[in-house]
Coordinates of C-alpha atoms and ligand atoms in Angstrom, one line a residue:
M156 CA 87.0 62.1 98.2
T157 CA 90.7 62.7 97.7
I158 CA 92.3 65.4 99.7
Y159 CA 95.9 66.4 98.8
R160 CA 98.0 67.6 101.7
S161 CA 101.4 69.1 102.2
P162 CA 104.5 66.9 102.6
F163 CA 105.3 69.2 105.5
H164 CA 103.7 68.9 109.0
D165 CA 101.1 71.4 109.8
T166 CA 102.6 74.5 111.5
K167 CA 101.4 76.2 114.6
L168 CA 99.2 79.2 113.5
P169 CA 100.1 82.5 115.1
S170 CA 96.6 83.8 116.0
T171 CA 97.6 87.3 117.0
N172 CA 97.8 90.9 115.7
A173 CA 99.7 90.9 112.4
Y174 CA 102.0 93.6 113.7
T175 CA 102.8 91.6 116.9
F176 CA 103.5 88.6 114.6
T177 CA 105.8 90.5 112.2
T178 CA 107.8 92.1 115.0
S179 CA 108.1 88.9 117.0
N180 CA 111.7 88.7 115.9
P181 CA 112.5 84.9 116.0
N182 CA 116.0 85.6 114.6
N183 CA 116.8 88.0 117.5
A184 CA 117.7 90.9 115.1
P185 CA 119.2 93.9 116.9
D186 CA 117.5 97.2 116.6
S187 CA 120.5 98.4 114.6
Q188 CA 119.9 95.8 111.8
V189 CA 119.1 97.6 108.5
L190 CA 115.6 96.5 107.5
L191 CA 114.8 98.7 104.5
I192 CA 116.9 100.4 101.8
D193 CA 115.7 102.7 99.0
A194 CA 117.6 101.3 96.0
L195 CA 117.8 104.7 94.3
T196 CA 118.3 107.3 97.1
K197 CA 120.1 104.7 99.3
K198 CA 118.1 105.9 102.4
R199 CA 117.9 103.3 105.1
I200 CA 115.6 102.3 107.9
T201 CA 116.8 100.1 110.8
Y202 CA 114.6 97.6 112.6
G203 CA 114.4 99.8 115.7
E204 CA 113.4 102.8 113.6
W205 CA 110.8 100.8 111.7
K206 CA 109.1 99.7 114.9
R207 CA 109.3 103.2 116.4
D208 CA 108.0 105.0 113.3
T209 CA 105.2 102.6 112.7
R210 CA 104.0 103.2 116.2
R211 CA 104.5 107.0 115.7
F212 CA 102.4 107.0 112.6
A213 CA 99.7 104.9 114.3
T214 CA 99.8 107.5 117.2
G215 CA 99.4 110.3 114.6
L216 CA 96.5 108.6 113.0
V217 CA 94.7 108.2 116.3
N218 CA 95.4 111.9 117.1
N219 CA 93.6 112.7 113.8
G220 CA 90.5 110.8 114.5
F221 CA 91.4 107.2 113.4
K222 CA 89.4 104.5 115.2
R223 CA 89.5 100.8 115.2
G224 CA 88.0 99.4 112.0
D225 CA 88.8 102.6 110.0
V226 CA 90.3 102.2 106.6
V227 CA 93.5 103.8 105.2
A228 CA 94.0 103.7 101.5
V229 CA 97.7 103.6 100.3
F230 CA 97.9 104.8 96.7
S231 CA 101.5 104.8 95.6
F232 CA 104.2 102.9 93.7
N233 CA 106.8 101.2 95.8
Q234 CA 108.4 103.3 98.6
Y235 CA 111.1 102.1 101.0
D236 CA 108.8 103.1 103.9
Y237 CA 105.6 101.7 102.4
S238 CA 105.4 99.0 105.1
I239 CA 105.3 101.6 107.9
V240 CA 102.1 103.0 106.4
V241 CA 100.7 99.6 106.0
F242 CA 101.4 98.3 109.5
A243 CA 100.3 101.4 111.4
P244 CA 96.6 101.0 110.8
I245 CA 97.0 97.2 111.2
L246 CA 98.5 97.5 114.7
L247 CA 95.6 99.7 115.7
G248 CA 93.1 97.0 114.6
G249 CA 92.3 99.1 111.6
I250 CA 92.3 98.2 107.9
V251 CA 94.6 99.0 105.1
T252 CA 93.6 98.9 101.4
T253 CA 96.4 99.1 99.0
V254 CA 95.7 100.6 95.6
N255 CA 97.3 99.9 92.2
S256 CA 99.4 103.0 91.5
A257 CA 98.4 103.0 87.8
Y258 CA 94.7 103.5 88.6
T259 CA 92.8 106.3 87.0
V260 CA 90.3 108.5 88.9
P261 CA 87.2 106.2 88.4
E262 CA 89.2 103.1 89.3
L263 CA 90.4 104.8 92.5
I264 CA 86.9 106.1 93.4
H265 CA 85.5 102.5 93.1
Q266 CA 88.1 101.2 95.6
L267 CA 87.8 104.1 98.0
E268 CA 84.0 103.8 98.0
D269 CA 83.8 100.1 98.2
S270 CA 86.4 99.8 101.0
G271 CA 85.0 102.7 102.9
A272 CA 88.5 104.4 103.2
T273 CA 88.6 107.6 105.3
F274 CA 92.3 108.4 105.0
I275 CA 94.7 108.3 102.0
V276 CA 98.5 108.1 101.9
T277 CA 99.8 108.9 98.4
H278 CA 102.8 110.0 96.4
P279 CA 103.3 113.6 95.1
E280 CA 103.2 112.3 91.5
L281 CA 99.7 110.8 92.1
L282 CA 98.4 113.6 94.3
A283 CA 96.1 115.1 91.6
T284 CA 94.4 111.8 91.0
A285 CA 94.1 111.1 94.7
V286 CA 92.6 114.6 95.4
E287 CA 90.1 114.3 92.7
A288 CA 88.9 110.9 93.8
A289 CA 88.9 111.9 97.5
K290 CA 86.7 114.9 96.7
K291 CA 84.1 112.6 95.0
V292 CA 84.0 110.2 98.0
G293 CA 84.1 112.9 100.7
I294 CA 87.5 112.3 102.2
P295 CA 88.6 115.7 103.5
P296 CA 92.0 117.1 102.3
Q297 CA 93.4 117.1 105.9
R298 CA 93.2 113.3 105.7
I299 CA 95.4 113.0 102.6
Y300 CA 99.1 112.6 103.4
L301 CA 102.2 112.1 101.3
F302 CA 105.2 109.9 101.0
G303 CA 108.5 111.8 101.1
E304 CA 109.6 114.8 103.2
E305 CA 108.1 117.7 101.3
A306 CA 104.7 119.3 101.5
V307 CA 103.1 119.8 98.1
N308 CA 100.2 122.2 97.5
G309 CA 99.5 122.3 101.2
F310 CA 99.4 118.5 101.5
K311 CA 101.8 117.3 104.2
P312 CA 104.1 114.2 104.5
Y313 CA 102.6 111.4 106.6
S314 CA 105.5 111.9 109.0
S315 CA 104.1 115.4 109.8
I316 CA 101.5 113.8 112.1
F317 CA 104.2 111.8 114.1
P318 CA 104.5 112.8 117.8
P319 CA 107.9 114.3 118.6
L320 CA 110.9 112.0 118.5
S321 CA 111.3 112.6 122.3
T322 CA 107.9 111.0 123.0
P323 CA 108.5 108.1 125.4
E324 CA 107.8 104.7 124.1
S325 CA 105.1 104.1 126.6
Q326 CA 103.1 107.0 125.1
L327 CA 103.1 105.6 121.6
A328 CA 100.2 103.6 120.2
Q329 CA 100.4 99.9 121.3
P330 CA 99.3 97.0 119.1
V331 CA 95.7 96.1 119.9
N332 CA 95.5 92.7 121.5
L333 CA 93.8 90.3 119.0
D334 CA 95.1 87.0 120.5
G335 CA 92.8 84.1 119.8
E336 CA 89.5 84.4 118.1
P337 CA 89.6 88.2 117.3
A338 CA 92.6 87.6 115.0
A339 CA 90.4 85.3 112.9
T340 CA 87.5 87.8 112.6
T341 CA 89.3 91.2 112.4
T342 CA 90.1 92.3 108.9
A343 CA 93.6 93.7 108.4
V344 CA 93.9 94.2 104.6
I345 CA 91.4 94.6 101.8
C346 CA 93.0 94.0 98.4
Y347 CA 91.1 94.1 95.1
S348 CA 90.7 91.1 92.8
S349 CA 88.2 90.1 90.2
G350 CA 88.2 86.6 91.6
T351 CA 86.7 84.1 89.1
T352 CA 84.2 86.4 87.5
G353 CA 83.1 90.0 87.2
K354 CA 84.6 93.3 88.3
S355 CA 87.1 93.9 91.1
K356 CA 86.0 93.1 94.6
G357 CA 87.4 93.8 98.0
V358 CA 89.2 90.7 99.3
E359 CA 89.0 90.8 103.1
L360 CA 92.0 89.2 104.8
T361 CA 92.2 88.9 108.5
H362 CA 95.1 89.1 110.9
L363 CA 95.0 85.3 111.2
N364 CA 95.0 85.0 107.3
L365 CA 98.1 87.1 107.1
C366 CA 100.0 85.5 110.0
S367 CA 99.0 82.0 108.9
N368 CA 100.2 82.3 105.4
A369 CA 103.5 83.7 106.5
A370 CA 103.9 80.7 108.8
Q371 CA 102.8 78.4 106.1
V372 CA 105.4 79.5 103.5
S373 CA 108.3 79.3 105.9
P374 CA 108.7 75.5 105.8
T375 CA 108.8 75.6 102.0
D376 CA 111.5 78.3 102.1
S377 CA 113.6 76.6 104.8
D378 CA 115.2 73.9 102.7
M379 CA 117.7 76.7 102.2
T380 CA 119.1 78.5 105.2
P381 CA 119.2 81.2 106.4
L382 CA 115.8 82.7 106.1
Q383 CA 117.3 86.1 106.9
T384 CA 118.6 87.4 103.6
V385 CA 119.0 90.5 101.5
H386 CA 115.8 90.6 99.6
L387 CA 114.7 92.7 96.6
A388 CA 111.2 94.2 96.6
V389 CA 110.6 95.0 92.9
L390 CA 107.1 93.6 92.6
P391 CA 104.3 96.1 93.4
L392 CA 103.9 96.4 97.2
Y393 CA 100.2 97.1 96.8
H394 CA 99.6 93.5 95.7
I395 CA 99.1 90.9 98.3
Y396 CA 102.1 89.0 97.1
G397 CA 104.2 92.1 97.9
I398 CA 102.4 92.8 101.2
Q399 CA 103.1 89.2 102.4
M400 CA 106.5 88.3 100.9
C401 CA 108.2 91.7 100.8
M402 CA 106.8 93.0 104.0
N403 CA 105.2 90.6 106.5
V404 CA 107.6 87.6 105.8
A405 CA 110.6 89.8 105.2
I406 CA 110.2 91.8 108.4
F407 CA 109.4 88.6 110.4
N408 CA 112.7 87.1 109.2
A409 CA 114.4 90.5 109.8
S410 CA 115.7 90.4 106.2
T411 CA 117.1 93.5 104.7
T412 CA 114.7 94.5 101.9
V413 CA 116.0 96.7 99.1
V414 CA 113.0 98.5 97.6
L415 CA 112.8 99.6 94.0
P416 CA 110.1 102.2 93.3
K417 CA 109.4 101.0 89.7
F418 CA 110.7 98.1 87.6
N419 CA 113.2 99.0 84.8
P420 CA 116.0 96.6 83.8
V421 CA 118.9 99.0 84.6
D422 CA 117.8 99.9 88.1
F423 CA 116.8 96.3 88.8
L424 CA 120.2 94.9 87.7
Q425 CA 122.1 97.7 89.4
A426 CA 120.3 97.1 92.7
I427 CA 121.1 93.4 92.6
Q428 CA 124.8 94.1 92.0
E429 CA 125.1 97.0 94.4
F430 CA 123.3 95.5 97.4
K431 CA 124.3 91.9 96.8
V432 CA 120.7 90.8 96.7
Q433 CA 120.2 87.1 97.6
T434 CA 116.5 86.5 97.2
M435 CA 113.7 87.8 94.9
N436 CA 110.1 87.2 94.1
L437 CA 109.6 87.8 90.4
V438 CA 107.0 87.4 87.6
P439 CA 107.7 85.4 84.4
P440 CA 108.4 88.4 82.1
Q441 CA 111.2 89.4 84.5
I442 CA 112.6 85.9 84.4
L443 CA 112.5 86.2 80.6
M444 CA 114.5 89.4 80.8
L445 CA 117.2 87.8 83.0
V446 CA 117.4 85.0 80.4
K447 CA 117.3 87.0 77.2
A448 CA 118.3 90.7 77.6
P449 CA 121.9 91.4 76.6
I450 CA 122.2 94.1 79.2
V451 CA 122.1 91.4 82.0
D452 CA 125.7 90.3 81.1
K453 CA 127.1 93.7 82.2
Y454 CA 126.1 93.1 85.8
D455 CA 127.4 90.8 88.6
L456 CA 124.4 88.8 89.8
S457 CA 126.6 86.2 91.6
S458 CA 125.0 87.1 95.0
V459 CA 121.5 85.8 94.0
R460 CA 120.6 82.5 95.6
R461 CA 116.8 82.1 95.4
I462 CA 114.2 83.2 92.9
T463 CA 110.5 82.5 93.2
S464 CA 108.3 83.2 90.3
G465 CA 104.5 83.5 90.7
A466 CA 101.3 85.2 89.8
A467 CA 101.3 83.8 86.2
P468 CA 102.5 80.6 84.5
C469 CA 106.3 80.2 84.1
P470 CA 106.9 77.8 81.2
P471 CA 109.5 75.0 82.0
E472 CA 111.7 76.1 79.1
L473 CA 112.1 79.5 80.7
S474 CA 113.0 78.3 84.2
V475 CA 115.4 75.7 82.8
A476 CA 117.1 78.5 80.7
L477 CA 117.4 80.6 83.9
V478 CA 119.2 78.0 86.0
Q479 CA 121.4 77.0 83.1
K480 CA 122.5 80.5 82.6
F481 CA 122.9 81.1 86.4
P482 CA 123.9 77.8 88.0
H483 CA 124.2 79.5 91.4
I484 CA 120.5 80.3 91.4
Y485 CA 117.9 78.0 93.0
F486 CA 114.5 78.5 91.4
R487 CA 110.9 77.5 92.2
Q488 CA 107.4 78.7 91.4
G489 CA 104.8 79.7 93.9
Y490 CA 101.0 79.7 93.3
G491 CA 98.1 81.2 94.9
M492 CA 95.6 84.1 94.6
S493 CA 94.7 87.2 96.6
E494 CA 91.8 85.3 98.1
L495 CA 94.4 82.8 99.6
S496 CA 96.5 85.4 101.3
P497 CA 98.1 84.4 98.7
V498 CA 100.0 81.1 98.8
S499 CA 98.6 77.6 98.6
H500 CA 101.4 75.9 96.7
A501 CA 105.1 76.3 96.5
G502 CA 108.0 74.4 95.0
L503 CA 111.2 73.4 96.9
Y504 CA 114.3 75.2 95.9
T505 CA 116.6 72.2 96.3
S506 CA 114.4 69.7 94.3
P507 CA 113.1 71.8 91.4
V508 CA 110.4 70.4 89.1
H509 CA 110.3 72.8 86.2
G510 CA 106.8 73.8 85.1
S511 CA 105.3 72.8 88.4
I512 CA 103.7 75.3 90.9
G513 CA 105.0 73.0 93.7
V514 CA 103.4 71.1 96.5
V515 CA 100.6 72.0 98.8
A516 CA 101.6 74.4 101.6
P517 CA 101.2 73.1 105.2
N518 CA 97.8 73.5 106.9
C519 CA 96.1 73.5 103.4
E520 CA 93.8 70.9 102.1
V521 CA 93.4 70.7 98.3
R522 CA 91.0 69.0 96.0
L523 CA 91.0 68.6 92.3
V524 CA 87.5 68.6 91.0
D525 CA 86.1 67.9 87.6
P526 CA 84.1 71.1 86.7
E527 CA 81.6 69.1 84.7
T528 CA 80.6 66.5 87.3
G529 CA 81.6 68.2 90.6
M530 CA 83.4 65.0 91.6
D531 CA 87.1 64.2 92.1
A532 CA 89.0 64.4 88.8
A533 CA 89.8 60.9 87.7
P534 CA 93.4 59.8 88.5
G535 CA 95.8 61.4 86.1
Q536 CA 93.1 63.8 84.8
S537 CA 92.9 67.6 85.4
G538 CA 90.5 69.3 87.7
E539 CA 89.8 72.7 89.3
I540 CA 91.9 73.4 92.4
W541 CA 89.9 73.8 95.5
V542 CA 91.6 75.0 98.7
R543 CA 90.7 74.9 102.3
G544 CA 92.9 76.3 105.1
P545 CA 93.6 79.2 107.5
N546 CA 94.7 81.4 104.6
V547 CA 91.3 81.4 102.9
M548 CA 89.9 84.9 102.9
K549 CA 87.1 86.0 105.2
G550 CA 85.1 87.0 102.1
Y551 CA 84.5 89.7 99.6
R552 CA 83.6 93.0 101.2
N553 CA 79.9 93.7 101.2
N554 CA 79.3 90.9 98.7
P555 CA 77.9 87.8 100.4
K556 CA 76.7 86.5 97.0
A557 CA 80.1 86.5 95.4
T558 CA 81.6 85.1 98.6
A559 CA 79.1 82.2 98.5
E560 CA 79.9 81.5 94.8
T561 CA 83.6 81.3 95.6
I562 CA 83.8 79.5 99.0
D563 CA 81.5 76.5 99.3
K564 CA 79.7 75.3 102.4
D565 CA 82.5 73.0 103.4
G566 CA 85.0 75.9 103.4
F567 CA 86.7 75.1 100.1
L568 CA 87.6 78.1 97.9
H569 CA 87.2 77.4 94.2
T570 CA 90.2 78.9 92.4
G571 CA 89.0 78.7 88.8
D572 CA 92.4 77.2 87.9
I573 CA 92.7 73.8 86.3
A574 CA 95.6 71.6 87.3
T575 CA 97.0 68.1 87.3
V576 CA 99.1 66.5 90.1
D577 CA 101.8 63.9 89.8
R578 CA 102.3 60.9 92.2
H579 CA 104.8 63.0 94.2
G580 CA 102.3 65.7 94.9
H581 CA 103.7 68.3 92.4
F582 CA 100.9 70.3 90.9
F583 CA 100.9 71.7 87.3
I584 CA 98.5 74.4 86.1
V585 CA 97.2 73.4 82.7
D586 CA 94.3 75.9 82.1
R587 CA 92.2 78.6 83.6
M588 CA 88.4 78.3 83.6
K589 CA 87.7 81.7 85.1
E590 CA 87.5 84.9 83.2
L591 CA 90.6 86.5 84.6
I592 CA 93.4 87.6 82.3
K593 CA 97.0 88.0 83.6
Y594 CA 99.1 90.8 82.0
K595 CA 102.6 90.3 83.4
G596 CA 101.1 89.1 86.6
F597 CA 98.6 92.0 86.9
Q598 CA 94.9 91.2 86.9
V599 CA 92.8 92.3 84.0
A600 CA 89.1 91.5 84.4
P601 CA 87.3 91.0 81.1
A602 CA 84.0 92.1 82.6
E603 CA 85.5 95.5 83.5
L604 CA 86.8 96.1 80.0
E605 CA 83.5 95.0 78.5
A606 CA 81.7 97.5 80.6
V607 CA 84.0 100.2 79.5
L608 CA 83.6 99.2 75.8
V609 CA 79.8 99.0 75.8
A610 CA 79.6 102.4 77.5
N611 CA 80.8 103.9 74.2
P612 CA 77.7 104.7 72.1
E613 CA 79.6 103.6 69.0
I614 CA 79.9 100.1 70.3
G615 CA 76.9 97.8 70.3
D616 CA 78.4 94.8 72.1
A617 CA 81.8 93.5 73.2
A618 CA 83.7 90.6 74.7
V619 CA 87.3 90.4 75.9
I620 CA 89.5 87.3 76.2
G621 CA 93.2 86.8 77.0
V622 CA 95.6 85.6 74.3
E623 CA 99.2 84.5 74.7
N624 CA 102.1 86.8 73.7
K625 CA 105.0 84.4 73.8
A626 CA 107.7 87.0 73.0
E627 CA 106.8 88.8 76.3
A628 CA 105.9 85.7 78.4
T629 CA 102.5 87.0 79.1
E630 CA 98.8 87.1 78.2
V631 CA 97.3 90.2 76.6
P632 CA 93.6 91.3 76.4
L633 CA 91.9 91.1 73.0
A634 CA 88.5 92.7 72.3
F635 CA 85.8 91.4 70.0
V636 CA 83.6 94.4 69.2
V637 CA 80.2 94.8 67.5
R638 CA 79.9 98.2 66.0
A639 CA 76.7 100.1 66.8
P640 CA 74.4 100.6 63.8
G641 CA 75.8 103.3 61.5
S642 CA 79.1 103.5 63.4
T643 CA 82.5 103.5 61.5
I644 CA 84.7 103.4 64.6
T645 CA 88.1 101.9 63.8
E646 CA 90.3 99.4 65.7
Q647 CA 92.7 102.2 66.7
Q648 CA 89.8 104.4 68.0
V649 CA 88.6 101.5 70.1
S650 CA 92.1 100.9 71.5
D651 CA 92.6 104.6 72.2
Y652 CA 89.2 105.0 73.9
V653 CA 89.9 102.1 76.3
A654 CA 93.4 103.3 77.0
S655 CA 92.0 106.7 78.0
K656 CA 89.7 105.1 80.6
V657 CA 91.8 102.4 82.3
A658 CA 95.1 101.8 84.0
N659 CA 98.0 101.0 81.7
H660 CA 98.1 97.3 82.3
K661 CA 94.5 96.9 81.1
K662 CA 95.1 98.3 77.6
L663 CA 93.9 96.2 74.6
R664 CA 97.4 95.0 73.8
G665 CA 96.0 91.9 72.1
G666 CA 94.1 94.1 69.6
V667 CA 90.6 94.7 68.5
R668 CA 88.5 92.6 66.1
F669 CA 85.1 93.6 64.7
V670 CA 82.5 90.9 64.6
E671 CA 78.8 90.7 63.7
I672 CA 77.7 89.1 66.9
I673 CA 79.1 88.1 70.3
P674 CA 78.4 84.4 70.9
K675 CA 76.3 84.0 74.1
S676 CA 74.5 81.2 75.9
A677 CA 70.8 81.1 76.3
A678 CA 71.2 82.8 79.6
G679 CA 73.1 85.7 78.0
K680 CA 76.6 84.6 79.2
I681 CA 79.4 85.4 76.8
L682 CA 80.8 82.1 75.4
R683 CA 84.5 82.9 75.8
K684 CA 85.3 79.3 74.9
D685 CA 84.0 79.9 71.4
L686 CA 86.0 83.1 71.1
R687 CA 89.1 81.3 72.3
A688 CA 88.5 78.5 69.7
L689 CA 88.2 81.2 67.0
V690 CA 91.6 82.6 67.9
A691 CA 93.1 79.1 68.3
Q692 CA 92.1 78.1 64.7
E693 CA 94.4 80.8 63.2
Ligands
AYL298 P1 96.2 87.2 92.0 N1 101.2 79.7 87.6 C1 100.0 79.9 86.9 N2 99.1 80.8 87.3 C2 99.3 81.4 88.4 C3 100.4 81.2 89.2 C4 101.4 80.3 88.8 N3 102.5 80.0 89.4 N4 100.3 82.0 90.3 C5 99.1 82.7 90.2 N5 98.5 82.4 89.1 C6 97.3 82.9 88.5 O1 95.0 87.2 92.9 C7 96.1 82.0 88.8 O2 95.2 82.1 87.7 O3 97.4 86.6 92.9 C8 95.5 82.5 90.0 O4 94.2 82.2 90.3 O5 96.6 88.4 91.4 C9 95.7 84.0 89.8 O6 97.0 84.1 89.2 C10 95.6 84.8 91.1 O7 95.9 86.1 90.8 C11 103.4 83.0 95.1 C12 103.4 83.7 93.9 C13 101.1 83.5 95.4 C14 102.2 84.3 93.5 C15 101.0 84.2 94.2 C16 99.7 84.7 93.8 C17 99.7 86.1 93.4 C18 98.6 86.4 92.3 C19 102.3 82.9 95.8 O8 104.6 82.5 95.5

């Protein structure tokens, strides 16, 4: 059996409360260091204020009935103080579940119910959705708090439950001691992912998972010094990539993080120029914009040193075009999945291999396995990536069956991604065997869209696959639909119907095609391969 390992030595794993880890301050940052900046309002939070306010919010939660193991749902687009709300329950030994801000009421209800959330922090723009979902799952209005400083319709800002500023430090909530084994068993974050099949499931990540992965990515970053930088948080902070890279790692390094509420090219470019941003984590469509959009030339991007692209494939032509256009930028890809906290592979900035997801992260063991035989892929051949390491999730919440289908008895997590590896240990993703579709880095689960489609009485059967949209550097979902007997439903009506039920990133941007029958195996499983072959023939 061949096991691929990192070119880096294993690192010491910080088995502690994730709040204790992220505030351990190896760079000796002073409390006056600016930690967070709102790119639009220019509001700032210093390192000292961040620690104090995170503990004040934790204290307020306890005063309002929060207990160890309780779950806070954060339902918002990016806010500069998002990390305060995330780390307060974590320091208490509680759990945070971050919700996609585009979610509709039913999508939010599913996550609140499944995670068992009993508190919500949301944004005034999303309040109506949050209130409706909270009502359905029985979260009382007094446990719904807002970002910002204003009360809206009687709902108060989360800071309204802070103890007074004069409260001595000794009376603020302390991080619960989880040193050693408890860090490995205590869940800190539940993020939602469809994994390799089916609808979205709660990925339980422990304190050790979070701390380990932060420690594991550091060596792959450190061929460029310093680690303390001006960092732009433009990716959604509710995603594990944002939680780890833009919060846990950034705070640990005492970087200054400039936070953009939502992505749009002008605000993005303006923020880079204004705050002299040095490092960014992006997704391929954003790299495409930097390469192609004429507006980019109007801005000074000379401060940028490092860009990591992840969450979806970045074609080599695209990253080559990026570094040719901006010779001062070092580029690499990272790879992983929510279930891996999230990183298992990363490239090295100073020795780029375009098209590669990089080398194995320290403390990870990786296998490439032929999906047909279950044996090692033959040398030079592709295989499914299996990963074992301290960053592998605890499991799917309340779902031992799905957990057992994903993590085998030897502890390897089966990613559903197909890759090759060269003789220097650089991995290349060549295919995806799982159902998942990635729209601009966002997850779209075919099974979820199929369930929405067949719930319509005009639709007899349906199947969804991802198809490539090169112009936008992304995949898009395409639906094959069998009309119910007598139905005359049109493509547009099917598209509009789906759009009315799901978050924006799940719309059927690849179109709708009517077919007589959905190809299925004897066991009733949709033969997506056949559908893909149909599209490939065109
Ligand atoms: P999830 N190239 C190709 N596909 C990728 C890549 C990549 N670089 N990164 C992620 N994927 C796909 O849970 C792959 O199919 O986490 C994988 O199974 O939303 C799936 O996305 C997981 O989707 C980074 C950058 C980790 C990104 C990530 C993973 C975040 C996406 C570390 O540096």
